[in-house]
Short mmCIF file of C-alpha atoms in Angstrom, two decimals:
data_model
loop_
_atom_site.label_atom_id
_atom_site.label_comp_id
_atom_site.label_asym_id
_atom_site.label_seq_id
_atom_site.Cartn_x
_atom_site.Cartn_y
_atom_site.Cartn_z
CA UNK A 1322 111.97 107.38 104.22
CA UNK A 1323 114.47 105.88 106.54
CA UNK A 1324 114.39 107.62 110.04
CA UNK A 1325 115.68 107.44 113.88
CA UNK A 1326 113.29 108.20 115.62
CA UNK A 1327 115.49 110.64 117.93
CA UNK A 1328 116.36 112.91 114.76
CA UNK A 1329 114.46 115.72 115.04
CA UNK A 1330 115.84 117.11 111.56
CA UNK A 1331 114.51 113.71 110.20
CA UNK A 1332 111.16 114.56 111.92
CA UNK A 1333 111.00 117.80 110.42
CA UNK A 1334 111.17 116.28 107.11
CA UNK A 1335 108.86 113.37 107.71
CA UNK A 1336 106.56 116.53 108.51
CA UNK A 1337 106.93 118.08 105.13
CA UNK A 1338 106.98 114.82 103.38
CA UNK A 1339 103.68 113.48 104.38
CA UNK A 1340 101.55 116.86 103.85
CA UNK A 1341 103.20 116.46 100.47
CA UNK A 1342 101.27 113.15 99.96
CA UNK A 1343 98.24 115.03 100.98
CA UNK A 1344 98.93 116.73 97.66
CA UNK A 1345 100.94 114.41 95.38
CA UNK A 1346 100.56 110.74 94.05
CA UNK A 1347 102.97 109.80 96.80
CA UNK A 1348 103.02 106.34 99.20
CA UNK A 1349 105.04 107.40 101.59
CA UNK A 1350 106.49 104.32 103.83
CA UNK A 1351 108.78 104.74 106.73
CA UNK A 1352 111.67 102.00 107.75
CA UNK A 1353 114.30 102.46 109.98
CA UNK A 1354 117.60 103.77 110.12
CA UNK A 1355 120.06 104.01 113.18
CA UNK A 1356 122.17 106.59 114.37
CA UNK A 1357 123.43 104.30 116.78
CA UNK A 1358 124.46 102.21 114.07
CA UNK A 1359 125.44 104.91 112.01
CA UNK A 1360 128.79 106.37 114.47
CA UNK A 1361 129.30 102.94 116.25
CA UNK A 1362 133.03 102.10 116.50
CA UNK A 1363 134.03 105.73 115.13
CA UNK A 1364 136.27 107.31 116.88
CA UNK A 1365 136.75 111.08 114.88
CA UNK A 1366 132.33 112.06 116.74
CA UNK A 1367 132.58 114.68 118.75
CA UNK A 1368 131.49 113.58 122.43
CA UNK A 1369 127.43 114.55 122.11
CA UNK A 1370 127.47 111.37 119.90
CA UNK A 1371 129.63 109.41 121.87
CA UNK A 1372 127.68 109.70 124.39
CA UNK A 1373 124.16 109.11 123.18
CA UNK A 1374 125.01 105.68 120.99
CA UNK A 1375 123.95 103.76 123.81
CA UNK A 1376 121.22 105.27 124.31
CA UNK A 1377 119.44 106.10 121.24
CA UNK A 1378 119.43 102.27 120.57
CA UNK A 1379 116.28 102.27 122.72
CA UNK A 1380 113.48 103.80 120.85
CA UNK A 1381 114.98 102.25 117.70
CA UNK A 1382 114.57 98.89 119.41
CA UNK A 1383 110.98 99.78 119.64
CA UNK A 1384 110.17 100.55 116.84
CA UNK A 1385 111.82 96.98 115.46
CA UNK A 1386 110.06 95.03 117.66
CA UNK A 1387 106.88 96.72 116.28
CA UNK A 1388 107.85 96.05 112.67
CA UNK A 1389 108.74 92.60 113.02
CA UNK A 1390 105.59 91.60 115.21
CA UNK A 1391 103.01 93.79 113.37
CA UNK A 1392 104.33 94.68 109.98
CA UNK A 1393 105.92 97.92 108.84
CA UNK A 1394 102.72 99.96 108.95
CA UNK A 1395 102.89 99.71 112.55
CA UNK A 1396 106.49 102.14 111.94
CA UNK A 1397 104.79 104.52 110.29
CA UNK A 1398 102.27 105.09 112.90
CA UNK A 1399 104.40 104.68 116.08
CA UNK A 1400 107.32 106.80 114.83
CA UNK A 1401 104.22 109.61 114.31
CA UNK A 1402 102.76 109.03 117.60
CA UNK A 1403 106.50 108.30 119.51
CA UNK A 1404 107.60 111.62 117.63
CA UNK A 1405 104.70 113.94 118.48
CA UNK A 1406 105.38 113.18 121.73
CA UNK A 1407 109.28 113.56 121.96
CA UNK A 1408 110.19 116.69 119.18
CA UNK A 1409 106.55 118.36 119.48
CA UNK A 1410 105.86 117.60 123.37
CA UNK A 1411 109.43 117.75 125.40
CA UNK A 1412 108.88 114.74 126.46
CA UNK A 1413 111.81 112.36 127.17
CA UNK A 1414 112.09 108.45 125.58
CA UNK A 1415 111.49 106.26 128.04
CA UNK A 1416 108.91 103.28 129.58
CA UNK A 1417 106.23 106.13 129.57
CA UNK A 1418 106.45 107.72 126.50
CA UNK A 1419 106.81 104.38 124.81
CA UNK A 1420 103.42 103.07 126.11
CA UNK A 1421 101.33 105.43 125.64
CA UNK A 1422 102.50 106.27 121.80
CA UNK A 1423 101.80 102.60 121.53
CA UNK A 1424 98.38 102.54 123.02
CA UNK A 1425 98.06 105.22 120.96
CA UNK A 1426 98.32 102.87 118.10
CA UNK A 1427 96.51 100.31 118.99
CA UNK A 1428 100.07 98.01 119.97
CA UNK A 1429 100.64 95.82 123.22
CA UNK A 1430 102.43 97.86 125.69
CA UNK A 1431 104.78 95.05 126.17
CA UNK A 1432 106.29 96.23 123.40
CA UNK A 1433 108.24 98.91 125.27
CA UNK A 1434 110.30 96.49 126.54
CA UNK A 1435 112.12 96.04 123.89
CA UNK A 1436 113.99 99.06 124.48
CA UNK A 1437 116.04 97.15 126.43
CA UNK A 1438 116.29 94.38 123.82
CA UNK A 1439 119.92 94.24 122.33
CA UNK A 1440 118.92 91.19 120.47
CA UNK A 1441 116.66 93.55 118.09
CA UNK A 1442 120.28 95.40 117.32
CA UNK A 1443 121.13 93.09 114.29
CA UNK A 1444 117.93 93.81 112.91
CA UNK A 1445 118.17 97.51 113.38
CA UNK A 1446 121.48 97.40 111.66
CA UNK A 1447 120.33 95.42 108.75
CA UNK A 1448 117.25 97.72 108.06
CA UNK A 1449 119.46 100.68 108.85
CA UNK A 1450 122.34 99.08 105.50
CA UNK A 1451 119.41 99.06 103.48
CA UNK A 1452 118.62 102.20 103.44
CA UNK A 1453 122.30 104.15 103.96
CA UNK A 1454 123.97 101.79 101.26
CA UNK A 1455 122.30 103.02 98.65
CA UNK A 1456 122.88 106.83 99.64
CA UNK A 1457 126.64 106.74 101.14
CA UNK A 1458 127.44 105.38 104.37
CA UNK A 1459 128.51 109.66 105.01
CA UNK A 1460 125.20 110.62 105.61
CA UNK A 1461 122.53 110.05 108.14
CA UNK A 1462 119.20 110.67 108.40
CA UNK A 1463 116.85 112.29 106.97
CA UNK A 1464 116.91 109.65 103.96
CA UNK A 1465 114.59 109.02 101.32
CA UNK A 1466 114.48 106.26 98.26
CA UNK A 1467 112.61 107.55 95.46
CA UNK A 1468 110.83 104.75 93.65
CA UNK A 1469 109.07 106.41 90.58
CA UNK A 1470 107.39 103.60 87.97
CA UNK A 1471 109.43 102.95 85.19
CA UNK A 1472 112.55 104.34 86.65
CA UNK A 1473 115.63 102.72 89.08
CA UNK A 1474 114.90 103.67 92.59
CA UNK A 1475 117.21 106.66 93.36
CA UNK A 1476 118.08 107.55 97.37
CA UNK A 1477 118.87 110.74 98.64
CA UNK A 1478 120.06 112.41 102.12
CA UNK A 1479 117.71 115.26 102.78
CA UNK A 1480 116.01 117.71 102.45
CA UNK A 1481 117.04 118.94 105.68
CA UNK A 1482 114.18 122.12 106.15
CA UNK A 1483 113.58 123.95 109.55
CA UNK A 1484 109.98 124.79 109.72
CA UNK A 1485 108.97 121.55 107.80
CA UNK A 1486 106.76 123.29 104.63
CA UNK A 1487 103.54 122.76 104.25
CA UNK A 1488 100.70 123.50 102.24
CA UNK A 1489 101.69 124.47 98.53
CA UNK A 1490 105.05 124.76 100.06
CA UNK A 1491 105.30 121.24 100.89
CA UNK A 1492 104.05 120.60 97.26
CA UNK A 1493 106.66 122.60 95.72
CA UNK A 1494 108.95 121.04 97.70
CA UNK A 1495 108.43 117.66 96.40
CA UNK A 1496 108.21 118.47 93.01
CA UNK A 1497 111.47 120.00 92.70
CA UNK A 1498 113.39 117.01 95.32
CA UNK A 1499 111.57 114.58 93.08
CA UNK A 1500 113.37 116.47 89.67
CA UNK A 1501 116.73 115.78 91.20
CA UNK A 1502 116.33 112.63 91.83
CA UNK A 1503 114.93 111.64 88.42
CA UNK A 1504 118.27 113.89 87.01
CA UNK A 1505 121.02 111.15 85.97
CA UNK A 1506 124.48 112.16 87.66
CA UNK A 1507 122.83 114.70 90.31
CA UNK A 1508 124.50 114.45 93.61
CA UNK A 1509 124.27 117.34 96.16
CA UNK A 1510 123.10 120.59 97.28
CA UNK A 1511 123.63 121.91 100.22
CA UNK A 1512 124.56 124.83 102.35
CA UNK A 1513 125.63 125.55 106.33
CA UNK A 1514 122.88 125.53 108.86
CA UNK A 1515 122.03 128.73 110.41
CA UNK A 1516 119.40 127.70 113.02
CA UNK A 1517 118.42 124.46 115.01
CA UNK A 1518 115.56 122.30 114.26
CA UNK A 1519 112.17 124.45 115.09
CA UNK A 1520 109.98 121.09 115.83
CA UNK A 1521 107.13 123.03 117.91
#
């Protein structure tokens, strides 16, 4: 699953996904995508967008500096730990929040400085290609690559779900996102929002 970590529709899915591998043969990894990356140089965003580019490169950068130095497990748990405390909490990205979600996991603190790295941004948008090229560069995030044994890796935008399912719900879930993407030729479903993301 490709994610930024300030998405909290992408959160909401991560959510669902991973009580889905509680329940399914699933190995669920997370790399990272970039929003920032994503509407750079556009000029038809409307001005919430514009405005946050510059600063949603931050906890992005963090999370890079994490992959490169300790691997990309370290993503998956700092994205859980920097997300609990930003969609489930309230509480804002910054120094703070960064250090403590990486104490959390067991990462130098240093590492929040590279929030204010721009030199990480090349890597950011090269892991953020990887997983958007596949899928359309017209989508964001939530993004998953489905890599079933036997089969070509298939990626997808989505689901987009607000509460993230869980339980047999979550199953269920998977099982039918996982049909589509095994179905040669399927594309999209999709319908208009009718309520915000309900993180907490």
């Amino acid at each position: 699953m490709f994610v930024d970590p300030v998405c909290p529709w992408a959160w909401l899915t991560s959510r669902w996904l991973l009580d889905a591998e509680r329940q399914r043969p699933i190995d669920v990894r997370f790399r990272i995508m970039s929003l920032s990356a994503l509407n750079e140089g556009r000029a038809d965003i409307d001005a919430f967008y514009q405005r946050n580019i510059g600063p949603w490169r931050r906890p992005v950068r963090v999370l890079m500096a994490a992959e490169q130095q300790h691997g990309p497990d370290a993503v998956r748990s700092l994205y859980d730990a920097m997300g609990t405390r930003r969609h489930v909490k309230g509480q804002s990205y910054g120094p703070a929040l960064y250090k403590a979600a990486l104490t959390e996991c067991g990462l130098p603190g240093e590492l929040a400085d590279a929030a204010d790295d721009a030199g990480l941004d090349d890597a950011v948008r090269k892991s953020h290609l990887a997983g958007m090229q596949p899928v359309g560069l017209d989508v964001g995030t939530p993004t998953i690559h489905v890599h079933v044994p036997g089969s070509d890796p298939v990626a997808l935008f989505g689901p987009v779900v607000t509460p993230a399912p869980r339980g047999e719900d979550a199953a269920r879930l998977w099982d039918g996102f996982l049909l589509v993407a095994q179905t040669p030729g399927f594309y999209e479903l999709k319908r208009s929002r009718t309520s915000g993301p309900q993180t907490r």
